[in-house]
Amino acid sequence: MDALVARSLSKMYRGRHRTVPALDNVDMTIAKGRLFAFLGRNGAGKTTFIKISSALLMPTAGSVQLFGVDVVDHAREVREQIAIVPQEGKPFYHLTPREHVEEYLRVRGASAETARTRADEILEGMGMLPYEEIPAMVLSGGLQQRTLVAMVLATEAPFLFLDEPTLGMDPFARRQVWEVIRRAARKGSTVLLTTHYLDEAEQLSEELAVIEGGHVLYQGEAEALKSKVRREVRLQFGYGFTAQELASYGEVYAERNGLTLLTTRNHVEELTRRALERKIAVHIGPVTLEEAFLTLVGRAIEDEDPGALA
Amino acid sequence: MTWKSQANAIFRICYFNGFLALRRSPILLVAIVLTPLSFLFFLYVIAPRSVLPFGIVGGVMFTALFTGNGMMNDCAYFRLERQLQQVFVSSPLRPLSWILGMALSELAWTLPALVLFIIVLGLVVPVGALTLLALVGVILLTWLLSASLGFLISTFFRQLREIWPVGTVVFTSLSVLPPIFYPLAAIPAGFRWAAFVSPSTYASQLADHAVGLPVPTISVVPLLSSIPVEATGMVLLTLLFTLVAMRLARWREP
Ligand SMILES: Nc1ncnc2c1ncn2[C@@H]1O[C@H](COP(=O)(O)OP(=O)(O)O)[C@@H](O)[C@H]1O
Ligand SMILES: [Mg+2]
């Protein structure tokens, strides 16, 4: 059985001043036990999808089923299966990270014994033992965020929603959190996380979906996304070429030391020859996920009808 | 989760949100006692001695009513600013258990202040076991009434900014204007019934009954001075507030 199935899901925020279509006819399937990432710019609709799926927001149309249970009609059953790190959530002022983890687990029905062992495990895994007895109000923003992630991951709930879980963390902390998220998935939880960090999506997720303007532009593996944009190589040129000269070969970006071109393999020989003739330095490498993402989303924005690419 | 684990969860919330907060920030204690104590001090300075017991009972009732103000603030704050309501509701915990846990922590915060005023009361009028029991009953009724109202109001907020002005208007009208700190008899006989527009008047009359202070009769609607009517009124209002709040509560945004 699939862990999450969304069908024709739409959400319109109706405000006094304007109506915002945050999700438009989204279909999505997430297999059980999967570590799944939503990738998208700010305002793409990631949080809206998470809130509807975790029974925190009503959809305008369409449906979401979690383990076969409809989230609109059976919120109570759905809530028993989930835990969520909300975007921009914050911990209690006066409680320590250990108290957050233990008390949250006990409120969810765990025994004192289980709460203690799981707290030991998660705080260790997230490198939080040095801070476990410090009230959250004097912890840095990154540590407060880690506290929330710790209390939610410790639940080992069948479905974990993590909305921007590593926001505000340093690169070391992020890697520790990634490892704990992977561990949760290995233990059998299905994880849906959102991020706008490309490296996070690439390192962490087994599968990802790219969302833009309430549309799903892509769903699949990170590697396959790179080939989907049909750009296989990246050529970095020193100063010398103009952007117009290169535009017909693919996507051109201005960078600190010159121009970067994303293109296909068959152009490599010709372009390197021309660069060498004009004594322009050239550097050849693979396309990164970030470049694939920028290309995909960039085309969708230019298209004005992003659905066409889905 | 079974009923037993829901009950257990309610006490856990009271422990970490109420008791631990109070232990770690004793200033909260001072903040809660200060306002009613100041009123009492004014009474002591300017009013005849016979009014003093009303003022002390007023301190007890003011503190019990204050749980509603705290409830309104905390529920709105945890939902809008910290998103902790979302974290706790997205779990096997029932929404009603979350509210009860919050309400119980508000009571925990005010407990030391309540004890203080009851001790002061004992210095001024005789407080026997029966009086104490009756007073505790009135305090519990008042807490439930005020907390359910506080939660109900909190469901209307969409922004943190709205909390302070609304809270000040509602809870000042509830706990300062009606005869909480002064005897109902101070209101001209023909208008006493009007004080019963505020549910806090029921609470303060019951408390005066409990302590054995003189309670005046009420013209126009004499029924209002009957203990069973007042107590039933409070219970019914509590149920009404809770029912409406549960319907309006933003467990899930529209
Ligand atoms: N409560 C709301 N009222 C009105 N518009 C909203 C609300 N929440 C989100 N939006 C709008 O919906 C769109 C999607 O937002 P969101 O789901 O938060 O995106 P993301 O999480 O990908 O950054 C944005 O245009 C945002 O401004
Ligand atoms: Mg978001």
XYZ file of C-alpha atoms and ligand atoms in Angstrom:
592
model
C 0.000 0.000 0.000
C 1.213 3.530 -0.705
C 1.847 5.784 2.258
C 0.422 8.902 0.645
C -1.788 9.349 -2.369
C -2.921 12.823 -3.448
C -5.452 13.159 -6.252
C -6.266 16.395 -8.102
C -5.352 18.332 -4.990
C -6.006 22.071 -5.182
C -5.877 24.884 -2.682
C -7.016 28.457 -3.136
C -6.316 30.889 -0.324
C -9.165 33.347 -0.451
C -8.125 36.611 1.130
C -9.843 39.976 1.297
C -7.386 41.476 -1.170
C -6.546 38.610 -3.481
C -7.062 34.925 -4.092
C -3.910 32.828 -4.231
C -3.898 29.477 -6.045
C -1.283 27.679 -3.915
C -1.797 24.174 -5.332
C -3.295 23.362 -8.699
C -4.469 19.841 -9.463
C -1.586 18.044 -7.837
C -1.281 14.262 -8.158
C 1.312 12.616 -5.989
C 2.110 9.139 -4.749
C 4.659 8.364 -2.060
C 5.568 4.728 -1.448
C 5.685 3.370 2.077
C 9.078 3.688 3.786
C 10.326 6.222 1.253
C 12.470 9.259 2.055
C 10.840 11.822 -0.175
C 11.785 15.477 -0.721
C 9.789 18.406 -2.040
C 12.007 20.869 -3.800
C 10.783 24.305 -4.753
C 11.261 28.030 -4.454
C 9.663 30.074 -1.686
C 5.947 30.211 -2.292
C 5.916 27.146 -4.562
C 3.261 25.403 -2.453
C 5.336 22.953 -0.386
C 4.019 23.981 3.022
C 0.464 24.038 1.746
C 0.797 20.431 0.585
C 2.270 19.353 3.929
C -0.427 21.127 5.940
C -3.249 19.566 3.955
C -1.691 16.103 4.169
C -1.207 16.372 7.931
C -4.824 17.486 8.526
C -3.821 21.034 9.492
C -5.460 22.704 6.494
C -8.546 22.020 4.400
C -8.046 21.527 0.663
C -10.241 23.424 -1.793
C -10.642 20.372 -4.022
C -9.217 16.896 -4.434
C -8.202 14.351 -1.827
C -5.271 12.998 0.145
C -5.110 9.530 1.636
C -2.573 8.575 4.237
C -2.127 4.802 4.506
C -5.457 4.525 2.753
C -7.284 6.849 5.177
C -8.823 10.084 3.898
C -7.335 13.081 5.724
C -10.404 15.284 5.344
C -12.946 12.819 6.698
C -10.822 10.914 9.178
C -8.433 13.408 10.719
C -8.340 11.559 14.031
C -7.128 8.274 12.530
C -4.593 10.142 10.409
C -3.226 12.049 13.404
C -2.451 8.813 15.223
C -0.010 7.912 12.434
C 1.904 11.156 12.040
C 4.288 13.676 13.561
C 5.185 17.031 12.072
C 7.882 19.694 12.262
C 5.959 22.792 11.127
C 7.759 25.473 9.162
C 8.983 28.139 11.561
C 7.809 26.240 14.606
C 9.534 27.067 17.867
C 10.027 25.106 21.086
C 8.787 26.010 24.586
C 10.857 28.779 26.181
C 11.610 27.180 29.474
C 12.096 23.506 28.619
C 15.393 21.814 27.794
C 15.909 19.726 24.638
C 15.734 16.535 26.707
C 12.468 17.618 28.324
C 11.021 18.443 24.913
C 11.774 14.968 23.599
C 10.734 13.051 26.704
C 7.592 15.031 27.488
C 6.382 14.980 23.903
C 6.838 11.213 23.713
C 5.016 10.733 27.020
C 2.141 12.953 25.917
C 1.891 10.713 22.845
C 1.531 7.725 25.135
C 5.085 6.358 25.478
C 6.288 5.016 28.829
C 8.888 6.905 30.890
C 11.360 4.148 30.036
C 10.835 4.369 26.260
C 10.902 8.165 26.394
C 14.267 8.126 28.143
C 15.941 5.620 25.803
C 14.665 7.339 22.682
C 15.785 10.719 24.017
C 19.272 9.327 24.717
C 19.448 7.954 21.220
C 18.157 10.972 19.312
C 20.049 13.614 21.310
C 23.251 11.664 20.808
C 22.598 11.196 17.101
C 21.931 14.888 16.601
C 24.973 15.985 18.581
C 22.817 17.629 21.224
C 24.106 15.971 24.383
C 26.161 19.060 25.365
C 22.973 21.154 25.289
C 20.436 18.695 26.596
C 19.974 20.434 29.954
C 19.862 24.028 28.678
C 16.446 25.786 28.436
C 15.498 26.482 24.816
C 15.253 30.242 25.364
C 19.043 30.532 25.644
C 19.810 28.169 22.741
C 20.685 29.475 19.275
C 18.042 29.398 16.536
C 19.701 26.384 14.945
C 19.625 24.446 18.210
C 15.987 25.382 18.821
C 15.178 24.016 15.387
C 17.163 20.845 16.148
C 15.139 20.486 19.351
C 11.889 20.455 17.369
C 13.276 17.999 14.834
C 14.529 15.766 17.649
C 11.186 15.616 19.440
C 9.348 14.776 16.246
C 11.828 12.196 14.894
C 11.935 10.485 18.294
C 8.252 9.589 17.921
C 9.143 7.070 15.178
C 5.633 7.780 13.847
C 4.747 5.857 10.666
C 4.616 9.121 8.676
C 6.929 12.022 9.425
C 6.372 15.475 7.913
C 9.410 17.744 8.094
C 8.853 21.245 6.718
C 12.277 22.816 6.121
C 13.821 20.769 8.931
C 17.371 22.137 8.627
C 16.478 25.824 8.345
C 19.094 27.967 10.072
C 21.492 25.122 10.858
C 25.209 25.127 10.167
C 26.603 22.578 7.649
C 27.791 20.208 10.402
C 24.455 20.189 12.180
C 22.642 19.646 8.881
C 24.666 16.534 8.158
C 23.945 15.152 11.617
C 20.240 15.789 11.134
C 20.321 14.130 7.709
C 21.803 11.029 9.299
C 19.061 10.906 11.938
C 16.405 11.368 9.254
C 17.934 8.494 7.259
C 17.887 6.362 10.395
C 14.166 7.114 10.882
C 13.508 5.966 7.317
C 15.550 2.791 7.845
C 13.415 2.019 10.903
C 10.379 2.043 8.618
C 8.925 5.563 8.798
C 7.875 7.261 5.596
C 9.427 10.727 5.508
C 8.235 13.719 3.512
C 10.481 16.732 3.839
C 10.576 20.069 2.076
C 13.680 22.002 1.307
C 15.031 24.641 -0.945
C 18.571 23.416 -0.368
C 19.528 21.475 -3.474
C 22.349 19.585 -1.779
C 19.925 18.469 0.908
C 17.505 17.042 -1.617
C 20.319 15.338 -3.517
C 22.100 13.892 -0.473
C 19.088 12.849 1.484
C 16.161 11.888 -0.633
C 15.506 8.656 -2.471
C 12.917 10.395 -4.553
C 11.973 14.014 -5.078
C 9.327 16.215 -6.545
C 9.989 19.659 -7.963
C 7.148 22.090 -7.292
C 6.690 25.496 -8.834
C 3.649 27.746 -8.739
C 1.462 25.001 -7.291
C 2.353 22.521 -10.053
C 4.488 19.412 -9.842
C 7.106 19.796 -12.565
C 8.899 16.568 -11.875
C 8.677 13.488 -9.685
C 11.437 10.858 -9.632
C 15.072 10.351 -8.692
C 17.574 13.194 -8.546
C 19.790 11.620 -11.231
C 16.886 11.256 -13.607
C 15.989 14.920 -13.145
C 19.383 15.882 -14.505
C 18.845 13.919 -17.687
C 15.295 15.194 -17.969
C 16.525 18.718 -18.558
C 18.645 17.220 -21.406
C 21.799 18.989 -20.383
C 24.619 16.564 -19.755
C 27.676 18.724 -19.318
C 28.604 22.034 -17.875
C 31.328 24.121 -19.525
C 32.877 26.939 -17.539
C 34.651 29.549 -19.656
C 37.037 32.266 -18.539
C 36.473 35.790 -19.904
C 36.274 36.066 -23.693
C 32.942 34.794 -24.987
C 29.777 36.844 -24.918
C 26.533 35.329 -23.702
C 24.949 35.758 -27.164
C 27.656 33.641 -28.797
C 26.820 30.727 -26.510
C 23.055 31.107 -26.188
C 22.250 28.804 -29.100
C 24.073 25.861 -27.396
C 22.071 25.807 -24.171
C 21.564 27.744 -20.913
C 24.153 30.425 -20.147
C 24.816 31.915 -16.702
C 27.205 34.699 -15.806
C 29.461 33.657 -12.935
C 32.235 35.231 -10.960
C 35.041 34.239 -13.345
C 33.238 34.186 -16.666
C 30.324 32.305 -18.221
C 28.863 28.875 -17.497
C 27.057 26.930 -20.217
C 24.855 23.868 -19.689
C 24.749 21.874 -22.900
C 24.755 18.445 -24.509
C 27.787 16.242 -25.141
C 27.860 16.696 -28.933
C 28.792 20.379 -28.616
C 31.761 19.833 -26.330
C 34.371 19.271 -29.000
C 33.459 22.302 -31.091
C 33.175 24.625 -28.094
C 36.466 23.597 -26.505
C 38.238 24.040 -29.870
C 36.843 27.541 -30.265
C 37.818 28.403 -26.692
C 41.369 27.164 -27.174
C 41.733 29.133 -30.437
C 40.895 32.300 -28.543
C 42.960 31.252 -25.498
C 39.917 31.184 -23.238
C 40.222 28.865 -20.222
C 37.631 26.074 -20.236
C 36.570 23.664 -17.531
C 34.347 20.631 -18.180
C 32.171 18.942 -15.549
C 28.842 17.223 -14.878
C 25.603 19.139 -14.451
C 24.666 19.574 -10.771
C 21.194 19.106 -9.356
C 21.079 22.804 -8.689
C 21.600 23.517 -12.385
C 18.989 20.983 -13.393
C 16.586 22.555 -10.938
C 17.289 26.092 -12.126
C 16.823 25.011 -15.718
C 13.582 23.163 -15.086
C 12.013 25.858 -12.930
C 13.425 28.610 -15.137
C 11.779 27.124 -18.210
C 8.497 26.787 -16.312
C 8.591 30.417 -15.271
C 9.304 31.547 -18.848
C 6.604 29.302 -20.180
C 3.872 31.010 -18.160
C 2.022 27.714 -18.382
C 4.086 25.604 -16.037
C 1.697 22.675 -16.204
C 2.820 21.914 -19.739
C 6.145 20.574 -18.483
C 4.788 18.275 -15.803
C -4.759 6.136 22.970
C -6.899 4.970 25.871
C -8.758 7.329 28.204
C -6.143 6.603 30.824
C -3.289 7.705 28.587
C -5.245 10.824 27.573
C -5.648 11.683 31.269
C -1.982 10.988 31.827
C -1.091 13.287 28.920
C -3.203 16.087 30.420
C -1.206 15.923 33.642
C 2.087 15.823 31.742
C 1.138 19.045 29.939
C 0.239 20.626 33.270
C 3.579 19.493 34.682
C 5.852 20.839 31.955
C 3.859 23.854 30.828
C 2.562 24.953 34.223
C 4.672 23.658 37.057
C 8.101 23.764 35.359
C 7.450 27.235 33.917
C 6.540 28.572 37.339
C 9.550 26.960 39.008
C 11.929 28.392 36.423
C 10.455 31.897 36.274
C 9.281 32.861 39.777
C 8.601 36.370 38.449
C 5.390 34.890 36.992
C 4.217 34.375 40.530
C 4.782 38.012 41.423
C 3.125 39.132 38.187
C -0.017 37.165 39.004
C -0.309 38.307 42.653
C 0.557 41.941 42.073
C -2.665 43.298 40.525
C -5.161 41.788 42.997
C -2.838 42.636 45.873
C -2.745 46.274 44.781
C -6.551 46.431 44.678
C -6.637 44.932 48.112
C -4.141 47.500 49.342
C -6.295 50.388 48.048
C -9.325 48.913 49.754
C -7.389 48.576 52.981
C -6.323 52.210 52.851
C -9.550 53.903 51.775
C -12.511 51.622 52.567
C -14.180 50.798 55.877
C -12.866 47.607 57.540
C -16.147 45.786 56.863
C -15.374 45.812 53.121
C -11.954 44.163 53.552
C -13.214 40.516 53.509
C -14.961 41.243 50.184
C -11.659 42.495 48.843
C -9.796 39.390 49.940
C -12.413 37.090 48.429
C -12.104 39.400 45.427
C -8.407 38.570 45.298
C -9.223 34.861 45.213
C -11.816 35.339 42.466
C -9.652 37.733 40.454
C -6.877 35.139 40.471
C -9.233 32.333 39.480
C -10.587 34.496 36.639
C -7.036 35.294 35.577
C -6.640 31.677 34.378
C -8.881 32.669 31.445
C -6.599 35.520 30.470
C -3.602 33.172 30.577
C -5.484 30.542 28.618
C -6.382 33.039 25.898
C -2.803 34.270 25.629
C -1.083 30.897 25.701
C -3.454 29.117 23.332
C -3.186 31.911 20.770
C 0.574 32.180 21.218
C 1.234 28.452 20.927
C -0.897 28.256 17.793
C 0.171 31.436 15.994
C 3.737 32.052 17.059
C 5.290 28.780 18.229
C 3.140 26.366 16.173
C 3.218 24.021 19.145
C -0.526 23.439 19.019
C 0.056 21.957 15.557
C 2.862 19.738 16.876
C 0.720 18.441 19.737
C -2.487 18.021 17.788
C -0.713 16.100 14.999
C -0.443 13.131 17.327
C -2.593 10.549 19.116
C -3.381 13.244 21.703
C -6.991 14.443 21.374
C -7.526 18.173 20.849
C -9.728 18.284 23.964
C -6.869 16.803 25.996
C -4.580 19.567 24.747
C -7.075 22.209 25.934
C -7.544 20.520 29.295
C -3.789 20.238 29.737
C -3.407 23.924 28.944
C -6.247 24.868 31.303
C -4.739 22.783 34.082
C -1.358 24.478 33.631
C -3.052 27.860 33.980
C -4.488 26.668 37.288
C -1.036 25.478 38.357
C 0.385 28.944 37.704
C -2.233 30.634 39.883
C -2.188 28.039 42.654
C 0.390 29.805 44.871
C -1.505 33.111 44.568
C -4.798 31.385 45.435
C -3.239 29.786 48.510
C -1.822 33.151 49.577
C -5.203 34.904 49.387
C -6.951 32.088 51.229
C -4.377 32.314 54.020
C -4.900 36.086 54.226
C -8.648 35.475 54.306
C -8.161 33.115 57.250
C -6.515 35.972 59.166
C -9.580 38.181 58.768
C -12.588 35.828 58.954
C -12.904 32.307 60.356
C -12.285 29.726 57.588
C -13.397 26.220 58.611
C -13.046 23.002 56.635
C -16.506 23.368 55.145
C -15.899 26.965 54.081
C -12.619 25.909 52.516
C -14.284 23.076 50.629
C -17.034 25.363 49.331
C -14.463 27.965 48.320
C -12.375 25.392 46.451
C -15.529 24.302 44.631
C -16.243 27.887 43.582
C -12.627 28.362 42.482
C -12.791 25.234 40.300
C -16.070 26.365 38.712
C -14.622 29.811 38.067
C -11.461 28.365 36.558
C -13.438 26.139 34.176
C -15.699 29.009 33.163
C -12.902 31.487 32.626
C -10.536 29.057 30.898
C -13.228 27.921 28.470
C -14.005 31.556 27.670
C -10.291 32.308 27.244
C -9.873 29.433 24.833
C -12.994 30.436 22.937
C -11.650 33.952 22.429
C -8.224 32.639 21.412
C -9.774 30.808 18.459
C -10.724 34.110 16.835
C -7.221 35.519 16.656
C -5.301 35.480 13.399
C -2.422 37.647 14.545
C -0.492 38.011 17.784
C -1.152 41.748 17.757
C -4.850 41.257 18.392
C -4.369 39.438 21.661
C -3.387 42.246 23.992
C -6.217 44.768 23.345
C -8.950 42.132 23.247
C -7.627 40.453 26.371
C -7.496 43.725 28.266
C -11.062 44.659 27.315
C -12.568 41.259 28.067
C -10.788 40.396 31.261
C -10.919 43.881 32.776
C -14.672 43.933 32.160
C -14.903 40.532 33.791
C -12.738 40.981 36.823
C -12.585 44.670 37.701
C -15.935 46.207 36.744
C -18.377 43.656 38.249
C -18.645 43.283 42.049
C -15.521 41.167 42.505
C -13.548 43.470 44.797
C -16.525 45.278 46.245
C -19.837 43.969 47.662
C -22.801 43.660 45.313
C -24.707 45.650 47.936
C -22.713 48.707 46.898
C -24.754 48.778 43.671
C -28.179 50.497 44.086
C -30.824 47.806 44.736
C -32.711 48.454 41.525
C -29.667 47.746 39.334
C -28.087 44.738 41.022
C -29.565 42.291 38.538
C -27.624 44.061 35.795
C -24.329 42.929 37.339
C -25.378 39.383 36.451
C -24.775 40.128 32.799
C -21.186 39.270 33.663
C -20.708 35.592 34.511
C -18.018 36.593 36.981
C -20.750 38.027 39.220
C -22.167 34.521 39.675
C -18.716 33.395 40.737
C -18.174 36.208 43.216
C -21.650 35.801 44.737
C -21.039 32.084 45.184
C -17.707 32.853 46.818
C -19.342 35.352 49.195
C -21.936 32.700 50.046
C -19.176 30.174 50.639
C -17.287 32.422 53.034
C -20.498 33.497 54.781
C -20.332 37.178 53.797
C -23.657 39.033 53.604
C -25.225 38.679 50.153
C -28.000 41.095 49.187
C -31.311 40.118 47.654
C -31.888 41.004 44.034
C -34.916 42.820 42.716
C -36.398 42.213 39.252
C -34.820 38.707 39.023
C -34.686 37.456 42.639
C -33.815 33.953 41.419
C -30.294 35.159 40.670
C -29.339 35.144 44.327
C -30.009 31.418 44.708
C -26.921 29.223 45.015
C -28.179 26.384 42.773
C -29.154 28.856 40.059
C -25.774 30.565 40.165
C -23.829 27.285 40.153
C -25.924 25.818 37.346
C -25.511 29.038 35.381
C -21.741 28.719 35.607
C -21.720 25.073 34.581
C -24.021 25.743 31.631
C -21.922 28.682 30.465
C -18.755 26.585 30.730
C -20.329 23.873 28.600
C -21.580 26.419 26.100
C -18.189 28.133 25.763
C -16.424 24.784 25.398
C -18.858 23.507 22.788
C -18.652 26.658 20.700
C -14.864 26.785 21.087
C -14.488 23.185 19.934
C -16.454 24.047 16.813
C -14.444 27.181 16.103
C -11.054 25.868 17.174
C -8.521 26.043 14.405
C -7.237 22.500 14.721
C -7.413 22.669 10.984
C -7.366 25.950 9.094
C -10.219 26.477 6.658
N -2.654 31.632 4.834
C -2.411 32.071 3.588
N -3.192 33.012 3.019
C -2.965 33.445 1.761
N -1.979 33.007 0.983
C -1.146 32.064 1.479
C -1.315 31.547 2.801
N -0.342 30.623 3.022
C 0.384 30.570 1.882
N -0.085 31.431 0.960
C 0.431 31.612 -0.426
O 0.371 30.353 -1.074
C 1.518 30.152 -1.878
C 2.228 28.875 -1.447
O 2.736 29.048 -0.156
P 3.506 27.905 0.632
O 2.735 26.638 0.542
O 3.790 28.423 1.999
O 4.863 27.779 -0.212
P 6.281 27.170 0.176
O 6.145 26.386 1.428
O 6.659 26.329 -0.999
O 7.218 28.317 0.345
C 2.364 31.403 -1.723
O 2.074 32.247 -2.807
C 1.889 32.005 -0.436
O 2.047 33.393 -0.455
Mg 7.101 26.568 3.169
